[in-house]
PDB file of C-alpha atoms in Angstrom:
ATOM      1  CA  UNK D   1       0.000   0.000   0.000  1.00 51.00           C
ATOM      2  CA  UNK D   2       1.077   3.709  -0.926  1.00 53.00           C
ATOM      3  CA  UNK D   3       2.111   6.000   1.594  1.00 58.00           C
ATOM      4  CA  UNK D   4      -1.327   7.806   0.906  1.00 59.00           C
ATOM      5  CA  UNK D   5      -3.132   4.699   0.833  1.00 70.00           C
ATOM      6  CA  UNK D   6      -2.003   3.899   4.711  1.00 81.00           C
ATOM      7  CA  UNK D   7      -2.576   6.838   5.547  1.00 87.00           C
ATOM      8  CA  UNK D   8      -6.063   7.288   4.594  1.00 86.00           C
ATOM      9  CA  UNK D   9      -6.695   3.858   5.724  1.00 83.00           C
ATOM     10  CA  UNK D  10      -4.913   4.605   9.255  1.00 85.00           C
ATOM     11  CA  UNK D  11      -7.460   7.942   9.518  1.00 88.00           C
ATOM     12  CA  UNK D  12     -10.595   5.791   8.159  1.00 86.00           C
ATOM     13  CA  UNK D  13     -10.165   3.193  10.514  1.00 82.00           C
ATOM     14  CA  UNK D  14     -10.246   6.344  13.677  1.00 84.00           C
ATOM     15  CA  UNK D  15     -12.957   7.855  11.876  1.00 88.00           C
ATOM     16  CA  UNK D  16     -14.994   4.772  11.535  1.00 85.00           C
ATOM     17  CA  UNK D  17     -14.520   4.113  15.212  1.00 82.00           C
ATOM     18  CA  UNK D  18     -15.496   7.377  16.146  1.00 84.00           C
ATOM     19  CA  UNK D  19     -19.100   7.300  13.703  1.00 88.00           C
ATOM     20  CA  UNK D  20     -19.649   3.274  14.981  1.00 85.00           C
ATOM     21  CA  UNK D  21     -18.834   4.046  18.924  1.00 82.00           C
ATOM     22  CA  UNK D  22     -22.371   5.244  20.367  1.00 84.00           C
ATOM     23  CA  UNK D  23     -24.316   2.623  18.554  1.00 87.00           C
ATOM     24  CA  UNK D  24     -21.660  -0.054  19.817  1.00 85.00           C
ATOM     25  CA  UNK D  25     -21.535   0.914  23.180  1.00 84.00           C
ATOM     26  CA  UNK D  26     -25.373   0.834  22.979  1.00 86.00           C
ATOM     27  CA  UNK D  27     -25.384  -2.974  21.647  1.00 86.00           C
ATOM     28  CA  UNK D  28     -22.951  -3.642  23.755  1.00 84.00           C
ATOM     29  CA  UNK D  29     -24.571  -2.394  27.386  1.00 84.00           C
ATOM     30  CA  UNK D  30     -27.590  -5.011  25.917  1.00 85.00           C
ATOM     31  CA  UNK D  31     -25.373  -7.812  25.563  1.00 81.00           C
ATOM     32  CA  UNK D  32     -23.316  -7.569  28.499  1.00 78.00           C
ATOM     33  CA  UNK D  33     -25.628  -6.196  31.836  1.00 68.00           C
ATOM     34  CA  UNK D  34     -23.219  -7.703  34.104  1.00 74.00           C
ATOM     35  CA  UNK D  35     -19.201  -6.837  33.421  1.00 72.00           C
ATOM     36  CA  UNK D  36     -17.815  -7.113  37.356  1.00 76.00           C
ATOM     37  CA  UNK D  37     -14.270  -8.735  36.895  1.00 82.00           C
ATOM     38  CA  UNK D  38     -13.639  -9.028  33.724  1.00 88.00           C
ATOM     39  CA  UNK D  39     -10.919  -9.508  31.556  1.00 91.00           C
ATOM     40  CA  UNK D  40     -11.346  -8.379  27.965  1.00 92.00           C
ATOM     41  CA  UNK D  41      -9.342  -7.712  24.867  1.00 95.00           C
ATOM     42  CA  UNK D  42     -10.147  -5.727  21.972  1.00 93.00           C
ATOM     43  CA  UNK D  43      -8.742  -6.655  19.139  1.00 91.00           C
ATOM     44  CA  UNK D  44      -7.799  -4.126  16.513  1.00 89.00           C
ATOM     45  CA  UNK D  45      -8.280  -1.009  18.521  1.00 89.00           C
ATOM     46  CA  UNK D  46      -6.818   1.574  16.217  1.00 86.00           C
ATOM     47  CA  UNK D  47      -5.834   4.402  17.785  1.00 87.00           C
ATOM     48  CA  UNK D  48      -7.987   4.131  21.082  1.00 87.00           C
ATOM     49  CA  UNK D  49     -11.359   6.162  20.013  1.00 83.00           C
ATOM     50  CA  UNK D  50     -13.478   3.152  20.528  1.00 84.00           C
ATOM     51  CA  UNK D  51     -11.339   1.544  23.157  1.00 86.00           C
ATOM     52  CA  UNK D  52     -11.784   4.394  25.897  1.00 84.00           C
ATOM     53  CA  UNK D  53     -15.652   4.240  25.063  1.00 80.00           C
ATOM     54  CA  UNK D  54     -16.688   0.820  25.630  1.00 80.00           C
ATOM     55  CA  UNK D  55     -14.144   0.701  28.525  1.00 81.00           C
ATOM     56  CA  UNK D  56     -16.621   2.846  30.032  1.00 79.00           C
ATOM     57  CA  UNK D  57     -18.387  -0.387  29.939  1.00 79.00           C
ATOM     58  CA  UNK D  58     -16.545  -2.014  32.797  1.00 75.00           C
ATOM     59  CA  UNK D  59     -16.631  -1.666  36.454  1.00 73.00           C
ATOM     60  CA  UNK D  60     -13.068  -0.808  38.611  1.00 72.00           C
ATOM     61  CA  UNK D  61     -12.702  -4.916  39.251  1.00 77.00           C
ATOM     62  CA  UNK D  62     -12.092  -5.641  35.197  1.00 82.00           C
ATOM     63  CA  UNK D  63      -9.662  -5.249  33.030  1.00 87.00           C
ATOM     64  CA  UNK D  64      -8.889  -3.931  28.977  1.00 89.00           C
ATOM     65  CA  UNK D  65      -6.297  -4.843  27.050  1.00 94.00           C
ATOM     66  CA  UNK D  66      -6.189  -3.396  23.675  1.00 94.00           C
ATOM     67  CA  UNK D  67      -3.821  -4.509  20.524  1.00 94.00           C
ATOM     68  CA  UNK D  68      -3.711  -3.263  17.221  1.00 92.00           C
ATOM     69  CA  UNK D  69      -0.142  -4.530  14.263  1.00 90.00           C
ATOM     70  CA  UNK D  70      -0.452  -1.043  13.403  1.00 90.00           C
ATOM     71  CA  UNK D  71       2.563   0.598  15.504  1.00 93.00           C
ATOM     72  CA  UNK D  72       1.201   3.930  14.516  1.00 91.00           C
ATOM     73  CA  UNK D  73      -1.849   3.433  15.374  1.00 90.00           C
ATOM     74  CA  UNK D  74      -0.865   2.230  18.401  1.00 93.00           C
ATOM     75  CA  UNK D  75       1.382   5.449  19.293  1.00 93.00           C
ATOM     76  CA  UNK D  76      -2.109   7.762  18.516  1.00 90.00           C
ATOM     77  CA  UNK D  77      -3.581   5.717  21.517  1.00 90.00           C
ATOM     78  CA  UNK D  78      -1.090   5.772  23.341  1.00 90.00           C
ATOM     79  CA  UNK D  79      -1.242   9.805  23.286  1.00 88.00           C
ATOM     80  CA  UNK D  80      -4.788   9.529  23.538  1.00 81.00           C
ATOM     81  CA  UNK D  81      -4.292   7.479  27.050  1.00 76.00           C
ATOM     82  CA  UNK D  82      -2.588  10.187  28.696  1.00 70.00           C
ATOM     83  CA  UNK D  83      -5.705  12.266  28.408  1.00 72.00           C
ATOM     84  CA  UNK D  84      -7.970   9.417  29.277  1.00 65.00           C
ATOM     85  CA  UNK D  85      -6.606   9.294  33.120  1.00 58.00           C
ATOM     86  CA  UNK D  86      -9.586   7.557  34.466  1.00 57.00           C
ATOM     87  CA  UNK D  87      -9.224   4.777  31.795  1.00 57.00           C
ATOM     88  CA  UNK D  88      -8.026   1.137  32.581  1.00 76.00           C
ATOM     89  CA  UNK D  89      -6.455   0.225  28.863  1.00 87.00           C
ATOM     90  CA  UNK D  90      -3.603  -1.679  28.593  1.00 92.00           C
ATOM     91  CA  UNK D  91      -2.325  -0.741  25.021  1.00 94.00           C
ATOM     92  CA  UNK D  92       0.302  -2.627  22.997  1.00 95.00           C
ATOM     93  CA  UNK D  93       1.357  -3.206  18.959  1.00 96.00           C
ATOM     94  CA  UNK D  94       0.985  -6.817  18.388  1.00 95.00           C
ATOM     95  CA  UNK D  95      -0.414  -9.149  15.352  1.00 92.00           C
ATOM     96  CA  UNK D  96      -3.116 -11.541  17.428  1.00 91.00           C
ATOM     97  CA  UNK D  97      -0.952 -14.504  16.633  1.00 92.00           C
ATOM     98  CA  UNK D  98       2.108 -13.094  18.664  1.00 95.00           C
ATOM     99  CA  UNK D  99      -0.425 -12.111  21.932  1.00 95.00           C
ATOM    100  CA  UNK D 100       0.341 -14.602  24.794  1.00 95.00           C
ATOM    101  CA  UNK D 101      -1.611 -13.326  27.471  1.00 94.00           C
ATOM    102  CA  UNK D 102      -0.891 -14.562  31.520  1.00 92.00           C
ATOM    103  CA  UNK D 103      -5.133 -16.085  31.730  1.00 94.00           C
ATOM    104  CA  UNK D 104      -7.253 -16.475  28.714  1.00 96.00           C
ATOM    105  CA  UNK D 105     -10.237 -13.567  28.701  1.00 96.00           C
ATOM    106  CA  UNK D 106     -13.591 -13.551  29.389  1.00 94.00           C
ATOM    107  CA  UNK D 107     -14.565 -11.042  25.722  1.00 92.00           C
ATOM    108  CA  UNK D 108     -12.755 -10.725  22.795  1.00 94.00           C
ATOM    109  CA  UNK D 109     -14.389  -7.400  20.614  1.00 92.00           C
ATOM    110  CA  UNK D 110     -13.141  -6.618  17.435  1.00 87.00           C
ATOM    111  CA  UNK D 111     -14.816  -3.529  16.343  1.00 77.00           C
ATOM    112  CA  UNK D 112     -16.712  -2.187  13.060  1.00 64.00           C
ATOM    113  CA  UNK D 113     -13.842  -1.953  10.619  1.00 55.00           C
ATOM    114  CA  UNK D 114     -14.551  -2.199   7.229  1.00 40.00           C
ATOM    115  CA  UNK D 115     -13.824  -5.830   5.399  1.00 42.00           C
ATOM    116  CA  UNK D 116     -13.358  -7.451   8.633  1.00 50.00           C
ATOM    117  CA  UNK D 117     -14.322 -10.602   7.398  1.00 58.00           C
ATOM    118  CA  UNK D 118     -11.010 -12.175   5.916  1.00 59.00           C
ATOM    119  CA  UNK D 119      -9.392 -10.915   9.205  1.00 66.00           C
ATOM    120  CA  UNK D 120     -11.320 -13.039  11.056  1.00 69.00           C
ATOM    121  CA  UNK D 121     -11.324 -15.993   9.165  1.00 70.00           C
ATOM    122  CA  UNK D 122      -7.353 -15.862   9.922  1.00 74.00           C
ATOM    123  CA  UNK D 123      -7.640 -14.924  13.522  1.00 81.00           C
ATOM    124  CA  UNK D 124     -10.047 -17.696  14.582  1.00 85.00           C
ATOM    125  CA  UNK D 125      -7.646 -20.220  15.790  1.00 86.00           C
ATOM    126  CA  UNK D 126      -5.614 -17.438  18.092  1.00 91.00           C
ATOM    127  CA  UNK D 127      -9.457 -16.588  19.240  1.00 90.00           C
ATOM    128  CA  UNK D 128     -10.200 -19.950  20.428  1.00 91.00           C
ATOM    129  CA  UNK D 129      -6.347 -19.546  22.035  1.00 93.00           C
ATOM    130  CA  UNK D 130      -7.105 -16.388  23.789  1.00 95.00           C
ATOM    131  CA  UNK D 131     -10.789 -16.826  25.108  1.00 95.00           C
ATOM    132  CA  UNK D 132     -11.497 -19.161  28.417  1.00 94.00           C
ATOM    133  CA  UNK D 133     -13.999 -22.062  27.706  1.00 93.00           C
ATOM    134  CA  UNK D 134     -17.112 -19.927  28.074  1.00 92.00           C
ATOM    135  CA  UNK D 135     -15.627 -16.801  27.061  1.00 93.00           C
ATOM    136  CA  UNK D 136     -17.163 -14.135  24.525  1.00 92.00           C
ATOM    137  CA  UNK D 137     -15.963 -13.545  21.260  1.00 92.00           C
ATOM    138  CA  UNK D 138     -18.076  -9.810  20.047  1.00 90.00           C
ATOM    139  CA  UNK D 139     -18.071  -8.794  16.532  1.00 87.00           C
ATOM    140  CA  UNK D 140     -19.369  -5.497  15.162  1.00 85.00           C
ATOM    141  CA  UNK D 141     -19.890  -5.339  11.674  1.00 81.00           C
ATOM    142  CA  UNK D 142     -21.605  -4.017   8.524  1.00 80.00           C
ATOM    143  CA  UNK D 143     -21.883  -4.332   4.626  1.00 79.00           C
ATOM    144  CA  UNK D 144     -20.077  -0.977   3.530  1.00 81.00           C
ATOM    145  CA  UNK D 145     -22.684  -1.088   0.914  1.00 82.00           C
ATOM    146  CA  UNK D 146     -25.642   0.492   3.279  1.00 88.00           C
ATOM    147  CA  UNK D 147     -23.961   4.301   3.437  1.00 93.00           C
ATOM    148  CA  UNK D 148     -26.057   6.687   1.969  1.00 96.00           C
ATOM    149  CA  UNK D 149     -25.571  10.240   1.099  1.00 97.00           C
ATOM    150  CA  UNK D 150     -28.640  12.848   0.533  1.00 96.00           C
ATOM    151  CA  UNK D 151     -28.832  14.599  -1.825  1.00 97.00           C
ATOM    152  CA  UNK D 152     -27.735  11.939  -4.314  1.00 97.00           C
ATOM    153  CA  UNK D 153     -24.279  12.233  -5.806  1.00 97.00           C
ATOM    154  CA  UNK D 154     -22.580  10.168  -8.338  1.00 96.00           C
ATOM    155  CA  UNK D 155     -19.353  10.419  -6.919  1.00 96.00           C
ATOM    156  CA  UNK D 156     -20.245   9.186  -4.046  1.00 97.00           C
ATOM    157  CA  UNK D 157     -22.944   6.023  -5.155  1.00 96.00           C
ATOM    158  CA  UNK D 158     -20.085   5.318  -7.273  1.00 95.00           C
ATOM    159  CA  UNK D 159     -16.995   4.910  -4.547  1.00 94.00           C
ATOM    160  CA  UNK D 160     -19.890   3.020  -2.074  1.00 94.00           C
ATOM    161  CA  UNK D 161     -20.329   0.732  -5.092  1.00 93.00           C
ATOM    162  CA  UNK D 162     -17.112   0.244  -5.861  1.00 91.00           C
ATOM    163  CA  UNK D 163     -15.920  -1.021  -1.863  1.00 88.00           C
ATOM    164  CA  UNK D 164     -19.132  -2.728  -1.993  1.00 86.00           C
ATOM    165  CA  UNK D 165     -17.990  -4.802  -4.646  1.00 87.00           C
ATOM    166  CA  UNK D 166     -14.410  -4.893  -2.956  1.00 83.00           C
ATOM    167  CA  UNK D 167     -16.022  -6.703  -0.060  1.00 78.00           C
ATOM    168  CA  UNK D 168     -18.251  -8.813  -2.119  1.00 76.00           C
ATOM    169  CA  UNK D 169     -14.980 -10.175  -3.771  1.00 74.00           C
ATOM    170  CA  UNK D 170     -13.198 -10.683  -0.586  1.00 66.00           C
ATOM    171  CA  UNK D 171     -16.260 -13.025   0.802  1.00 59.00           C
ATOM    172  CA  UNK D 172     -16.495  -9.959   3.434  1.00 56.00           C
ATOM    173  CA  UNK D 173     -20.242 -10.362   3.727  1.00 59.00           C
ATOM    174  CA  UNK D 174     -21.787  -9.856   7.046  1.00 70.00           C
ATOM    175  CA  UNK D 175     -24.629 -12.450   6.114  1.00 73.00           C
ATOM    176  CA  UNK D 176     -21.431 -15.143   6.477  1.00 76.00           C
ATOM    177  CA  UNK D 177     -20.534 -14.075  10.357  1.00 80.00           C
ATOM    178  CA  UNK D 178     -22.708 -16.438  12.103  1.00 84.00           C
ATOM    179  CA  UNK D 179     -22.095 -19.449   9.951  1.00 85.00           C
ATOM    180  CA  UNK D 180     -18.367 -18.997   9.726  1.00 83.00           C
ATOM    181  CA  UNK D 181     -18.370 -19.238  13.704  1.00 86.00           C
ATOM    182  CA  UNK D 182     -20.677 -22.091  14.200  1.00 88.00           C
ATOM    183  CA  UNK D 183     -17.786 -24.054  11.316  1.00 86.00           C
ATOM    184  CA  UNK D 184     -15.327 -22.526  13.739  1.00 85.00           C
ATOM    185  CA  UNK D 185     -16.343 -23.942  17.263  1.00 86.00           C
ATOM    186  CA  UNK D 186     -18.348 -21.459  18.719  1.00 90.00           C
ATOM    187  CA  UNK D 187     -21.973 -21.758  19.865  1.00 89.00           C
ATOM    188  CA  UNK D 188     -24.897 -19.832  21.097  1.00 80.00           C
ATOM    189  CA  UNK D 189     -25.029 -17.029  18.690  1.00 87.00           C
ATOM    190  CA  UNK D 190     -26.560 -13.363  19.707  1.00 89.00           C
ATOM    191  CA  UNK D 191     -27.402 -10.756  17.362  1.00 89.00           C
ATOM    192  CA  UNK D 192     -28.542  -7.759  17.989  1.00 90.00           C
ATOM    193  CA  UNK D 193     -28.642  -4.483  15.268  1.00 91.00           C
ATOM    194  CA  UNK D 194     -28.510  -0.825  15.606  1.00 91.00           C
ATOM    195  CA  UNK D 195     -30.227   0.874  12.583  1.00 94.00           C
ATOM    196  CA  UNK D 196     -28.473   2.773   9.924  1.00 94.00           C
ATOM    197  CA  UNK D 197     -28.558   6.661  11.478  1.00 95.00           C
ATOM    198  CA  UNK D 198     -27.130  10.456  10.152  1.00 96.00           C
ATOM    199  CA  UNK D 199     -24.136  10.978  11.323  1.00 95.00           C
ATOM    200  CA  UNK D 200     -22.174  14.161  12.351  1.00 93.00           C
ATOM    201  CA  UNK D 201     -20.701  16.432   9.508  1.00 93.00           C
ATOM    202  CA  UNK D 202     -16.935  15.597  10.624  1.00 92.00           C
ATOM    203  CA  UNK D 203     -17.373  12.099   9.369  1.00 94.00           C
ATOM    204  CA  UNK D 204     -18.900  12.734   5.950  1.00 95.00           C
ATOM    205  CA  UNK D 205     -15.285  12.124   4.198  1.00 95.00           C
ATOM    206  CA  UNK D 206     -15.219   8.451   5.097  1.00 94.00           C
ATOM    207  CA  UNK D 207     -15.946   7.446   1.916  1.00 94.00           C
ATOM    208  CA  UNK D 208     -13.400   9.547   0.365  1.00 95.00           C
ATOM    209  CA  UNK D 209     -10.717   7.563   3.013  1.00 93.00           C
ATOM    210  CA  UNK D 210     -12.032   4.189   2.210  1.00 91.00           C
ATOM    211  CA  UNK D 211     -11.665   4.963  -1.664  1.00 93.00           C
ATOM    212  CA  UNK D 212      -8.200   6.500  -1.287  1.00 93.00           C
ATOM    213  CA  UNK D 213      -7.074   3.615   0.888  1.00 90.00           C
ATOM    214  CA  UNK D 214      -8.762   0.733  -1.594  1.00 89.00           C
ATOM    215  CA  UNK D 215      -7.300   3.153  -5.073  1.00 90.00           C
ATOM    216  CA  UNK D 216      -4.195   0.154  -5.285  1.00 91.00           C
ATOM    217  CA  UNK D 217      -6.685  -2.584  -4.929  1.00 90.00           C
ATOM    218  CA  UNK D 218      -8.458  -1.218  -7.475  1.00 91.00           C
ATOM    219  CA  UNK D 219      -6.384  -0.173  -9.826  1.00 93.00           C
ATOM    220  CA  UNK D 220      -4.759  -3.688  -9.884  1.00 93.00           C
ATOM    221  CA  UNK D 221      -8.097  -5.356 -10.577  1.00 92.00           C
ATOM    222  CA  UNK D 222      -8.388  -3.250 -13.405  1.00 91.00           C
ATOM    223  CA  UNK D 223     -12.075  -2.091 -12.311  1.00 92.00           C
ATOM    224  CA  UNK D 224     -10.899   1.601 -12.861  1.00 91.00           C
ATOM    225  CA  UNK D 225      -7.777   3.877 -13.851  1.00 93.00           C
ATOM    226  CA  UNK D 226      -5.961   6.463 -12.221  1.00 93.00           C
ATOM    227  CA  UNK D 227      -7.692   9.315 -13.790  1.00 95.00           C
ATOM    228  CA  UNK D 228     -10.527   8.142 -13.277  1.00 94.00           C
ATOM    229  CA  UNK D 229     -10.450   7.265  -9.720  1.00 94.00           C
ATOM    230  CA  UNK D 230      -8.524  11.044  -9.105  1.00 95.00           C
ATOM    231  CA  UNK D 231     -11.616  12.633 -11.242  1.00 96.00           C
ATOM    232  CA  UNK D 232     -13.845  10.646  -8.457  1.00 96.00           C
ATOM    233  CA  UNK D 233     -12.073  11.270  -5.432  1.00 95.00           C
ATOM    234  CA  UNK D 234     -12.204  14.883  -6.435  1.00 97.00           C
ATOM    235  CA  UNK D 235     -15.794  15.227  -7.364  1.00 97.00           C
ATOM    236  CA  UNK D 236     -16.432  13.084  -3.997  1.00 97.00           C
ATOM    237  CA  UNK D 237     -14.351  15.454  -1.465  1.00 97.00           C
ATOM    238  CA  UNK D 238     -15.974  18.622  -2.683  1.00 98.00           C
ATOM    239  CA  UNK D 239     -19.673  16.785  -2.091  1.00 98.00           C
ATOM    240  CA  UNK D 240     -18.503  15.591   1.582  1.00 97.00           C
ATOM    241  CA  UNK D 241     -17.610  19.030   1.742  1.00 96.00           C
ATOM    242  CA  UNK D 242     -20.726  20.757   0.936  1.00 97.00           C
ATOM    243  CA  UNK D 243     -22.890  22.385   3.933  1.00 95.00           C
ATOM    244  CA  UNK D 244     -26.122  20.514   2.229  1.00 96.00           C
ATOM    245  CA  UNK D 245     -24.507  17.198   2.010  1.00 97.00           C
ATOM    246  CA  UNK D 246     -26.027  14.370   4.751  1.00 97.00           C
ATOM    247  CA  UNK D 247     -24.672  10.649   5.113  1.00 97.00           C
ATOM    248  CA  UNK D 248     -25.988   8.260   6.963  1.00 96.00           C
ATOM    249  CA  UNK D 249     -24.200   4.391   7.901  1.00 94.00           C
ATOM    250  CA  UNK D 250     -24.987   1.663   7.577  1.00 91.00           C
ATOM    251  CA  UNK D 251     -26.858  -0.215   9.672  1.00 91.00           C
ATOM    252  CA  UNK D 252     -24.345  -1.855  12.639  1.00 88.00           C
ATOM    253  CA  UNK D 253     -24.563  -5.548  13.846  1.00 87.00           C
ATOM    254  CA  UNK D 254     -23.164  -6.704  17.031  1.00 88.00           C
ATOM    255  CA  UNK D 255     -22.653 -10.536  17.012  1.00 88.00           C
ATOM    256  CA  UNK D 256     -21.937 -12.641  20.430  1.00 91.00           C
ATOM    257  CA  UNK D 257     -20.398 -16.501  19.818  1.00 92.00           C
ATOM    258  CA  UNK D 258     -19.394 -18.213  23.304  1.00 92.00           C
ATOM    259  CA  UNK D 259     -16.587 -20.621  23.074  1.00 92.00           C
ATOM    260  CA  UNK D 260     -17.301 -24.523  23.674  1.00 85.00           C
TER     261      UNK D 260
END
């Protein structure tokens, strides 16, 4: 990935967090009414946004430990900690295969990225590794192809279409979460669903991140050219821009799996 590619991907994934957060939390104080003692671990924390919210979660007795590979990432939560001085987190830069925790954890949470699916798929064994016999694994997810943007714009229909068929292609569906844990071990699945809702005009260029991150991808696939794609991105960033222009997510679902 280009330096701008990781970069827009490294400010999409914060952004995302920060959009997703509320309506996770939310799903999250449903599926969890008790949380005295526990251990947890969210995986793929980015740079904290999410992390310090559902931490909030957790009474004094429990504990959150939060890993991301991204070391830059990482250092952004890390910053972010030092203003957070009621927080419990426990941040460090590791790939989940490489985490060998002292006791296994009560929850796992790996939050609302986009794509998270082929991730996961990976991840599953270390999962099973890292959760006690009983334990939680939560998943928040959503099909990248339920943003919306009023009034209707090309640009933007277009890049949504584009990572929609990104994710299609990379089996990414979120229609495939509760069947690829049940092949993976893990029983007595929960779902709940927060509907799609506006969201704040600070996160209206997410789509212009996620198709700046993707451009490689795409260009490789040979589903569009550079000038094209730099025509797009333009036409999208002054629409995001625009003091009339609304977007509204998808609609977020927050799976539970316990392990066997």
């Amino acid at each position: 990935m280009s330096g701008l590619g990781a970069a827009a991907q490294r400010a999409a994934v914060r952004l995302l967090a920060v959009i997703c957060a509320s309506a996770t939390r939310h799903l999250l104080q449903q599926l969890l009414p008790d949380t005295a003692g526990l251990r947890c671990l969210h995986w793929g924390c980015g740079s904290g946004e999410e992390t310090f919210l559902l931490s909030s979660l957790l009474t004094e007795e429990s504990s959150w430990w939060a890993i991301d590979e991204d070391p830059v990432l990482i250092e952004a939560a890390l910053q972010q900690e030092a203003r957070h001085s009621g927080a419990s987190v426990h941040f460090a830069q590791s790939f989940l295969s490489d985490w060998r925790p002292e006791r296994p954890y009560d929850i796992i949470f790996s939050g609302p990225r986009a794509l998270p699916l082929p991730q996961l798929r990976v991840g599953l064994a270390d999962l099973q590794r890292l959760l006690k016999k009983g334990g939680a694994l939560i998943v928040a997810a959503f099909p990248f192809s339920g943003w919306r943007a009023y009034p209707y714009n090309y640009a933007f229909a277009s890049a949504v279409d584009l990572i929609g068929r990104l994710e299609e292609s990379r089996s990414s569906e979120v229609q495939q979460l509760p069947e690829l844990l049940k092949r993976n071990g893990f029983t007595a699945i929960e779902t709940l669903y927060a509907p799609p809702a506006f969201i704040p005009r600070t996160g209206n260029r997410i789509a212009s991140l996620f198709l700046e991150s993707c451009r490689e991808e795409f260009l490789q696939r040979q589903w569009s050219n550079r000038e094209e794609l730099n025509a797009l991105l333009e036409e999208l960033r002054e629409f995001e821009q625009r003091e009339d222009t609304l977007v509204s997510r998808p609609g977020v679902h927050l799976m539970l799996a316990r392990k066997t």
